[in-house]
Amino acid sequence: MSTAGKVIKCKAAITWEIKKPFSIEEIEVAPPKAHEVRIKILATGICRSDDHVTAGLLTMPLPMILGHEAAGVVESTGEGVTSLKPGDKVIPLFVPQCGECMPCLKSNGNLCIRNDLGSPSGLMADGTSRFTCKGKMIHHFIGTSTFTEYTVVHETAVARIDAAAPLEKVCLIGCGFSTGYGAAVKTAKVEPGSTCAVFGLGGVGLSTIMGCKAAGASRIIGIDINKDKFAKAKELGATECINPLDCKKPIQEVLSEMTGGGVDYSFEVIGRIDTMTAALACCQDNYGTSVIVGVPPASEKITFNPMMLFTGRTWKGSVFGGWKSKESVPKLVADYMEKKINLDGLITHTLPFDKINEGFELLRTGKSIRSVLTF
């Protein structure tokens, strides 16, 4: 029996207020409007950015359905959708690609202006939501909302992928893997033989290490205060790992001494201003490049000595690894299918969707790299 054009009742994990567990509720998901797609989500990863909202570090309109790293199957399409059809395997995109705005038209741009990242409305393009629960409107999260059995996204915010791809693996291409890997190969453009430092060895940091390795870096130094992450980091390409808590000097001085004057490329993959300035300081003062990959905490400001940039350093940011989403995601999935990239090494736990709160506890206690929830 077709569900197209009808309201679907399904399970979703709702964030009603900050610092509270996810609440699994029955919701109603409205049919897609013009240029929208309704997706049956089959796998979704747990990312630190979702936890930042729960913790109150990233301000979003509540109540909301979080989740943004996922894969599923198109259930139905709204009027005017030509690029997708029911049954297509897809990955939702928190950075859309409309193909018409300035960043989409620029070869080196990727942050499509149709994103809902900067000043989030939590609504679809027409200013309304497709989710209701107990008669209340529920907000969308960065145009995706994947902690639900069904979601609705705009046609520009979804990529069709290889029908043979295992969704419980390639869902990581929807955020964590692509963000880290792209920060190295696309944003920083790491060169063969270079030295790299990666601050933060979670799923995105480890993906950054894989990117540095793929680009041919000769030294890749992993930095984390949780030494339990070191074995996995080395397995995926780190040549050495340091715990700043074991150092007598500030980490930037330690790295500068280790590398004879600073690294060529550094990456901050945590989202803390103290590590952002340390990452800038640890790169070579004349030609070093430092990339901010971790989402900065709401309303915090950085103070630094401008001489750090005057000498020649480059400081830049990277959203979704610099990839143009709709065109790059299918290629990254193809790379996984051809065994050119390793996603399996990042997934430490696979849990049923209703164990979402346990999955977040594994993240917060540093026991997981990536947990994937399956429906």
GROMACS .gro file of C-alpha atoms in nm:
model
  375
    1MET     CA    1   0.000   0.000   0.000
    2SER     CA    2   0.149   0.332  -0.107
    3THR     CA    3   0.213   0.598   0.156
    4ALA     CA    4   0.279   0.869  -0.106
    5GLY     CA    5   0.079   1.186  -0.043
    6LYS     CA    6  -0.024   1.069   0.304
    7VAL     CA    7   0.089   1.161   0.654
    8ILE     CA    8   0.318   0.890   0.795
    9LYS     CA    9   0.315   0.804   1.167
   10CYS     CA   10   0.653   0.679   1.288
   11LYS     CA   11   0.909   0.676   1.570
   12ALA     CA   12   1.150   0.963   1.625
   13ALA     CA   13   1.392   1.074   1.897
   14ILE     CA   14   1.292   1.425   2.006
   15THR     CA   15   1.504   1.681   2.188
   16TRP     CA   16   1.241   1.869   2.391
   17GLU     CA   17   1.492   2.068   2.597
   18ILE     CA   18   1.868   2.087   2.649
   19LYS     CA   19   2.054   1.864   2.895
   20LYS     CA   20   1.776   1.603   2.884
   21PRO     CA   21   1.784   1.255   2.725
   22PHE     CA   22   1.631   1.198   2.383
   23SER     CA   23   1.263   1.104   2.406
   24ILE     CA   24   1.137   0.840   2.162
   25GLU     CA   25   0.789   0.944   2.051
   26GLU     CA   26   0.537   0.875   1.778
   27ILE     CA   27   0.538   1.165   1.533
   28GLU     CA   28   0.351   1.258   1.217
   29VAL     CA   29   0.558   1.330   0.907
   30ALA     CA   30   0.376   1.534   0.643
   31PRO     CA   31   0.412   1.449   0.272
   32PRO     CA   32   0.685   1.636   0.081
   33LYS     CA   33   0.587   1.969  -0.075
   34ALA     CA   34   0.717   2.093  -0.413
   35HIS     CA   35   1.088   2.015  -0.463
   36GLU     CA   36   1.103   1.809  -0.144
   37VAL     CA   37   1.175   1.441  -0.083
   38ARG     CA   38   1.052   1.213   0.195
   39ILE     CA   39   1.314   0.958   0.299
   40LYS     CA   40   1.290   0.638   0.501
   41ILE     CA   41   1.606   0.653   0.715
   42LEU     CA   42   1.779   0.315   0.755
   43ALA     CA   43   2.103   0.413   0.934
   44THR     CA   44   2.221   0.725   1.115
   45GLY     CA   45   2.551   0.807   1.284
   46ILE     CA   46   2.595   0.981   1.618
   47CYS     CA   47   2.805   1.295   1.572
   48ARG     CA   48   2.947   1.532   1.834
   49SER     CA   49   2.759   1.822   1.670
   50ASP     CA   50   2.428   1.657   1.769
   51ASP     CA   51   2.558   1.636   2.126
   52HIS     CA   52   2.663   2.004   2.115
   53VAL     CA   53   2.294   2.093   2.070
   54THR     CA   54   2.186   1.864   2.354
   55ALA     CA   55   2.454   2.017   2.579
   56GLY     CA   56   2.348   2.372   2.492
   57LEU     CA   57   2.678   2.460   2.321
   58LEU     CA   58   2.511   2.501   1.981
   59THR     CA   59   2.190   2.706   2.005
   60MET     CA   60   1.895   2.567   1.810
   61PRO     CA   61   1.518   2.623   1.823
   62LEU     CA   62   1.354   2.345   2.029
   63PRO     CA   63   1.180   2.103   2.026
   64MET     CA   64   1.382   1.950   1.744
   65ILE     CA   65   1.465   1.619   1.577
   66LEU     CA   66   1.846   1.607   1.564
   67GLY     CA   67   2.067   1.381   1.348
   68HIS     CA   68   2.238   1.479   1.023
   69GLU     CA   69   2.467   1.189   0.923
   70ALA     CA   70   2.252   0.923   0.760
   71ALA     CA   71   2.148   0.708   0.467
   72GLY     CA   72   1.811   0.581   0.354
   73VAL     CA   73   1.568   0.521   0.069
   74VAL     CA   74   1.338   0.770  -0.104
   75GLU     CA   75   0.977   0.695   0.000
   76SER     CA   76   0.808   0.965  -0.211
   77THR     CA   77   0.883   1.290  -0.391
   78GLY     CA   78   0.704   1.624  -0.406
   79GLU     CA   79   0.590   1.804  -0.718
   80GLY     CA   80   0.869   1.906  -0.958
   81VAL     CA   81   1.135   1.665  -0.828
   82THR     CA   82   1.313   1.521  -1.130
   83SER     CA   83   1.650   1.402  -0.999
   84LEU     CA   84   1.515   1.133  -0.761
   85LYS     CA   85   1.247   0.867  -0.754
   86PRO     CA   86   1.098   0.637  -0.488
   87GLY     CA   87   1.334   0.347  -0.409
   88ASP     CA   88   1.656   0.544  -0.473
   89LYS     CA   89   1.925   0.497  -0.208
   90VAL     CA   90   2.028   0.839  -0.077
   91ILE     CA   91   2.233   1.038   0.174
   92PRO     CA   92   2.078   1.361   0.312
   93LEU     CA   93   2.307   1.668   0.294
   94PHE     CA   94   2.331   1.927   0.574
   95VAL     CA   95   2.518   2.148   0.325
   96PRO     CA   96   2.289   2.161   0.020
   97GLN     CA   97   2.401   2.227  -0.337
   98CYS     CA   98   2.151   2.440  -0.528
   99GLY     CA   99   2.391   2.498  -0.818
  100GLU     CA  100   2.281   2.862  -0.856
  101CYS     CA  101   2.426   3.068  -0.567
  102MET     CA  102   2.777   3.222  -0.557
  103PRO     CA  103   2.944   2.947  -0.349
  104CYS     CA  104   2.786   2.678  -0.570
  105LEU     CA  105   2.904   2.855  -0.888
  106LYS     CA  106   3.260   2.917  -0.759
  107SER     CA  107   3.489   2.619  -0.820
  108ASN     CA  108   3.640   2.649  -0.472
  109GLY     CA  109   3.310   2.722  -0.289
  110ASN     CA  110   3.082   2.469  -0.119
  111LEU     CA  111   2.874   2.645   0.149
  112CYS     CA  112   2.551   2.681  -0.048
  113ILE     CA  113   2.345   2.977   0.077
  114ARG     CA  114   2.043   2.748   0.121
  115ASN     CA  115   2.205   2.598   0.433
  116ASP     CA  116   2.043   2.633   0.777
  117LEU     CA  117   2.372   2.648   0.970
  118GLY     CA  118   2.449   3.012   1.052
  119SER     CA  119   2.126   3.146   1.203
  120PRO     CA  120   1.912   2.833   1.208
  121SER     CA  121   1.537   2.862   1.158
  122GLY     CA  122   1.475   2.490   1.206
  123LEU     CA  123   1.221   2.506   0.924
  124MET     CA  124   1.189   2.405   0.561
  125ALA     CA  125   1.239   2.666   0.284
  126ASP     CA  126   0.871   2.772   0.299
  127GLY     CA  127   0.902   2.857   0.671
  128THR     CA  128   0.707   2.555   0.801
  129SER     CA  129   0.791   2.214   0.949
  130ARG     CA  130   0.695   1.866   0.825
  131PHE     CA  131   0.702   1.720   1.178
  132THR     CA  132   0.439   1.723   1.452
  133CYS     CA  133   0.422   1.539   1.784
  134LYS     CA  134   0.128   1.550   2.028
  135GLY     CA  135  -0.009   1.844   1.831
  136LYS     CA  136   0.316   2.042   1.862
  137MET     CA  137   0.532   2.156   1.572
  138ILE     CA  138   0.882   2.000   1.586
  139HIS     CA  139   1.182   2.177   1.427
  140HIS     CA  140   1.412   2.035   1.160
  141PHE     CA  141   1.788   2.021   1.225
  142ILE     CA  142   2.014   2.181   0.958
  143GLY     CA  143   1.780   2.071   0.680
  144THR     CA  144   1.822   1.700   0.759
  145SER     CA  145   1.678   1.559   1.090
  146THR     CA  146   1.772   1.191   1.075
  147PHE     CA  147   1.688   1.063   1.426
  148THR     CA  148   1.353   0.951   1.288
  149GLU     CA  149   1.220   0.667   1.075
  150TYR     CA  150   1.107   0.919   0.811
  151THR     CA  151   1.227   1.270   0.730
  152VAL     CA  152   1.163   1.534   0.464
  153VAL     CA  153   1.447   1.724   0.295
  154HIS     CA  154   1.476   1.967   0.005
  155GLU     CA  155   1.575   1.819  -0.332
  156THR     CA  156   1.901   2.021  -0.321
  157ALA     CA  157   1.991   1.856   0.013
  158VAL     CA  158   2.002   1.491  -0.088
  159ALA     CA  159   2.240   1.283  -0.303
  160ARG     CA  160   2.152   0.962  -0.485
  161ILE     CA  161   2.415   0.692  -0.428
  162ASP     CA  162   2.508   0.346  -0.556
  163ALA     CA  163   2.217   0.104  -0.495
  164ALA     CA  164   2.463  -0.163  -0.378
  165ALA     CA  165   2.618   0.055  -0.103
  166PRO     CA  166   2.580  -0.071   0.259
  167LEU     CA  167   2.387   0.213   0.423
  168GLU     CA  168   2.506   0.132   0.779
  169LYS     CA  169   2.860   0.215   0.659
  170VAL     CA  170   2.824   0.489   0.396
  171CYS     CA  171   2.601   0.700   0.626
  172LEU     CA  172   2.935   0.834   0.764
  173ILE     CA  173   2.991   1.007   0.427
  174GLY     CA  174   2.694   1.231   0.523
  175CYS     CA  175   2.915   1.410   0.777
  176GLY     CA  176   3.203   1.270   0.981
  177PHE     CA  177   3.419   1.101   0.723
  178SER     CA  178   3.377   1.361   0.447
  179THR     CA  179   3.432   1.651   0.688
  180GLY     CA  180   3.764   1.522   0.820
  181TYR     CA  181   3.901   1.364   0.504
  182GLY     CA  182   3.812   1.670   0.294
  183ALA     CA  183   3.969   1.912   0.547
  184ALA     CA  184   4.302   1.746   0.465
  185VAL     CA  185   4.278   1.667   0.093
  186LYS     CA  186   4.053   1.953  -0.021
  187THR     CA  187   4.070   2.248   0.221
  188ALA     CA  188   4.435   2.225   0.334
  189LYS     CA  189   4.550   2.042   0.018
  190VAL     CA  190   4.814   1.855   0.221
  191GLU     CA  191   5.126   1.790   0.012
  192PRO     CA  192   5.336   1.471  -0.007
  193GLY     CA  193   5.619   1.460   0.248
  194SER     CA  194   5.461   1.723   0.475
  195THR     CA  195   5.411   1.716   0.853
  196CYS     CA  196   5.062   1.737   1.003
  197ALA     CA  197   4.913   1.774   1.351
  198VAL     CA  198   4.554   1.670   1.423
  199PHE     CA  199   4.393   1.796   1.745
  200GLY     CA  200   4.107   1.565   1.849
  201LEU     CA  201   4.093   1.195   1.763
  202GLY     CA  202   3.720   1.135   1.736
  203GLY     CA  203   3.553   1.015   1.415
  204VAL     CA  204   3.623   1.340   1.228
  205GLY     CA  205   3.981   1.371   1.357
  206LEU     CA  206   4.059   1.013   1.253
  207SER     CA  207   3.910   1.086   0.909
  208THR     CA  208   4.144   1.389   0.890
  209ILE     CA  209   4.436   1.154   0.966
  210MET     CA  210   4.322   0.927   0.681
  211GLY     CA  211   4.313   1.231   0.452
  212CYS     CA  212   4.666   1.336   0.554
  213LYS     CA  213   4.788   0.982   0.490
  214ALA     CA  214   4.613   0.960   0.152
  215ALA     CA  215   4.777   1.292   0.055
  216GLY     CA  216   5.121   1.145   0.133
  217ALA     CA  217   5.212   1.327   0.457
  218SER     CA  218   5.532   1.184   0.608
  219ARG     CA  219   5.454   1.270   0.971
  220ILE     CA  220   5.105   1.277   1.118
  221ILE     CA  221   5.090   1.366   1.488
  222GLY     CA  222   4.763   1.291   1.670
  223ILE     CA  223   4.678   1.495   1.982
  224ASP     CA  224   4.413   1.397   2.238
  225ILE     CA  225   4.372   1.395   2.616
  226ASN     CA  226   4.222   1.042   2.592
  227LYS     CA  227   4.513   0.802   2.530
  228ASP     CA  228   4.266   0.520   2.457
  229LYS     CA  229   4.224   0.681   2.113
  230PHE     CA  230   4.594   0.643   2.020
  231ALA     CA  231   4.595   0.280   1.899
  232LYS     CA  232   4.314   0.344   1.649
  233ALA     CA  233   4.479   0.669   1.534
  234LYS     CA  234   4.803   0.483   1.459
  235GLU     CA  235   4.615   0.203   1.284
  236LEU     CA  236   4.456   0.464   1.052
  237GLY     CA  237   4.776   0.654   0.973
  238ALA     CA  238   4.908   0.860   1.268
  239THR     CA  239   5.286   0.821   1.298
  240GLU     CA  240   5.284   0.933   1.665
  241CYS     CA  241   5.038   1.051   1.929
  242ILE     CA  242   5.069   1.296   2.219
  243ASN     CA  243   4.859   1.359   2.529
  244PRO     CA  244   4.893   1.731   2.620
  245LEU     CA  245   4.827   1.639   2.985
  246ASP     CA  246   5.160   1.450   2.986
  247CYS     CA  247   5.353   1.755   2.857
  248LYS     CA  248   5.541   1.999   3.080
  249LYS     CA  249   5.515   2.277   2.817
  250PRO     CA  250   5.219   2.408   2.614
  251ILE     CA  251   5.136   2.165   2.332
  252GLN     CA  252   5.226   2.417   2.058
  253GLU     CA  253   5.582   2.445   2.197
  254VAL     CA  254   5.613   2.065   2.218
  255LEU     CA  255   5.502   2.029   1.854
  256SER     CA  256   5.731   2.308   1.738
  257GLU     CA  257   6.029   2.139   1.902
  258MET     CA  258   5.936   1.795   1.766
  259THR     CA  259   5.918   1.925   1.409
  260GLY     CA  260   6.206   2.172   1.409
  261GLY     CA  261   5.994   2.486   1.394
  262GLY     CA  262   5.632   2.383   1.348
  263VAL     CA  263   5.415   2.159   1.130
  264ASP     CA  264   5.315   2.232   0.771
  265TYR     CA  265   4.947   2.169   0.841
  266SER     CA  266   4.744   2.160   1.163
  267PHE     CA  267   4.378   2.074   1.213
  268GLU     CA  268   4.155   2.159   1.509
  269VAL     CA  269   3.886   1.890   1.514
  270ILE     CA  270   3.737   1.952   1.860
  271GLY     CA  271   3.559   2.289   1.861
  272ARG     CA  272   3.738   2.468   2.146
  273ILE     CA  273   3.895   2.812   2.121
  274ASP     CA  274   4.202   2.720   2.328
  275THR     CA  275   4.289   2.433   2.092
  276MET     CA  276   4.213   2.651   1.787
  277THR     CA  277   4.481   2.902   1.895
  278ALA     CA  278   4.721   2.619   1.991
  279ALA     CA  279   4.672   2.462   1.647
  280LEU     CA  280   4.749   2.797   1.480
  281ALA     CA  281   5.059   2.849   1.695
  282CYS     CA  282   5.197   2.499   1.628
  283CYS     CA  283   5.213   2.542   1.250
  284GLN     CA  284   5.526   2.686   1.086
  285ASP     CA  285   5.519   3.064   1.126
  286ASN     CA  286   5.586   3.152   0.762
  287TYR     CA  287   5.416   2.888   0.547
  288GLY     CA  288   5.211   2.679   0.791
  289THR     CA  289   4.837   2.636   0.741
  290SER     CA  290   4.589   2.571   1.023
  291VAL     CA  291   4.234   2.455   0.954
  292ILE     CA  292   3.935   2.487   1.192
  293VAL     CA  293   3.719   2.176   1.147
  294GLY     CA  294   3.545   2.153   1.488
  295VAL     CA  295   3.226   2.360   1.522
  296PRO     CA  296   3.313   2.668   1.733
  297PRO     CA  297   3.119   2.710   2.059
  298ALA     CA  298   2.831   2.962   2.044
  299SER     CA  299   2.919   3.326   2.121
  300GLU     CA  300   3.285   3.268   2.222
  301LYS     CA  301   3.556   3.496   2.085
  302ILE     CA  302   3.924   3.426   2.012
  303THR     CA  303   4.206   3.662   2.113
  304PHE     CA  304   4.542   3.609   1.946
  305ASN     CA  305   4.855   3.802   1.853
  306PRO     CA  306   4.818   3.920   1.488
  307MET     CA  307   5.194   3.871   1.444
  308MET     CA  308   5.106   3.498   1.421
  309LEU     CA  309   4.943   3.572   1.085
  310PHE     CA  310   5.166   3.858   0.973
  311THR     CA  311   5.465   3.624   0.942
  312GLY     CA  312   5.282   3.426   0.676
  313ARG     CA  313   5.064   3.160   0.840
  314THR     CA  314   4.728   3.078   0.684
  315TRP     CA  315   4.424   3.024   0.909
  316LYS     CA  316   4.112   2.886   0.748
  317GLY     CA  317   3.791   2.699   0.815
  318SER     CA  318   3.632   2.398   0.649
  319VAL     CA  319   3.264   2.304   0.636
  320PHE     CA  320   3.181   1.951   0.516
  321GLY     CA  321   3.546   1.913   0.411
  322GLY     CA  322   3.509   2.171   0.135
  323TRP     CA  323   3.316   1.921  -0.083
  324LYS     CA  324   3.036   2.034  -0.312
  325SER     CA  325   2.789   1.798  -0.149
  326LYS     CA  326   2.546   1.671  -0.412
  327GLU     CA  327   2.817   1.600  -0.669
  328SER     CA  328   3.088   1.473  -0.430
  329VAL     CA  329   2.895   1.236  -0.200
  330PRO     CA  330   2.815   0.981  -0.475
  331LYS     CA  331   3.186   0.982  -0.574
  332LEU     CA  332   3.296   0.926  -0.213
  333VAL     CA  333   3.051   0.635  -0.189
  334ALA     CA  334   3.201   0.494  -0.511
  335ASP     CA  335   3.549   0.530  -0.356
  336TYR     CA  336   3.428   0.327  -0.057
  337MET     CA  337   3.283   0.059  -0.286
  338GLU     CA  338   3.623   0.041  -0.463
  339LYS     CA  339   3.798   0.009  -0.123
  340LYS     CA  340   3.986   0.338  -0.173
  341ILE     CA  341   3.862   0.469   0.163
  342ASN     CA  342   3.807   0.295   0.496
  343LEU     CA  343   3.484   0.365   0.686
  344ASP     CA  344   3.462   0.035   0.874
  345GLY     CA  345   3.762   0.131   1.092
  346LEU     CA  346   3.568   0.430   1.230
  347ILE     CA  347   3.255   0.238   1.335
  348THR     CA  348   3.297   0.095   1.684
  349HIS     CA  349   2.932   0.034   1.773
  350THR     CA  350   2.613  -0.048   1.580
  351LEU     CA  351   2.298  -0.015   1.791
  352PRO     CA  352   1.922  -0.032   1.732
  353PHE     CA  353   1.763   0.315   1.705
  354ASP     CA  354   1.584   0.291   2.040
  355LYS     CA  355   1.926   0.267   2.212
  356ILE     CA  356   2.007   0.624   2.104
  357ASN     CA  357   2.068   0.748   2.459
  358GLU     CA  358   2.320   0.465   2.517
  359GLY     CA  359   2.492   0.563   2.192
  360PHE     CA  360   2.534   0.922   2.313
  361GLU     CA  361   2.664   0.799   2.649
  362LEU     CA  362   2.936   0.601   2.463
  363LEU     CA  363   3.033   0.924   2.281
  364ARG     CA  364   3.040   1.138   2.596
  365THR     CA  365   3.250   0.888   2.791
  366GLY     CA  366   3.502   0.850   2.506
  367LYS     CA  367   3.423   0.480   2.458
  368SER     CA  368   3.317   0.505   2.092
  369ILE     CA  369   3.454   0.653   1.772
  370ARG     CA  370   3.134   0.633   1.564
  371SER     CA  371   2.816   0.463   1.674
  372VAL     CA  372   2.565   0.391   1.401
  373LEU     CA  373   2.195   0.353   1.482
  374THR     CA  374   1.996   0.120   1.258
  375PHE     CA  375   1.618   0.104   1.209
   0.00000   0.00000   0.00000
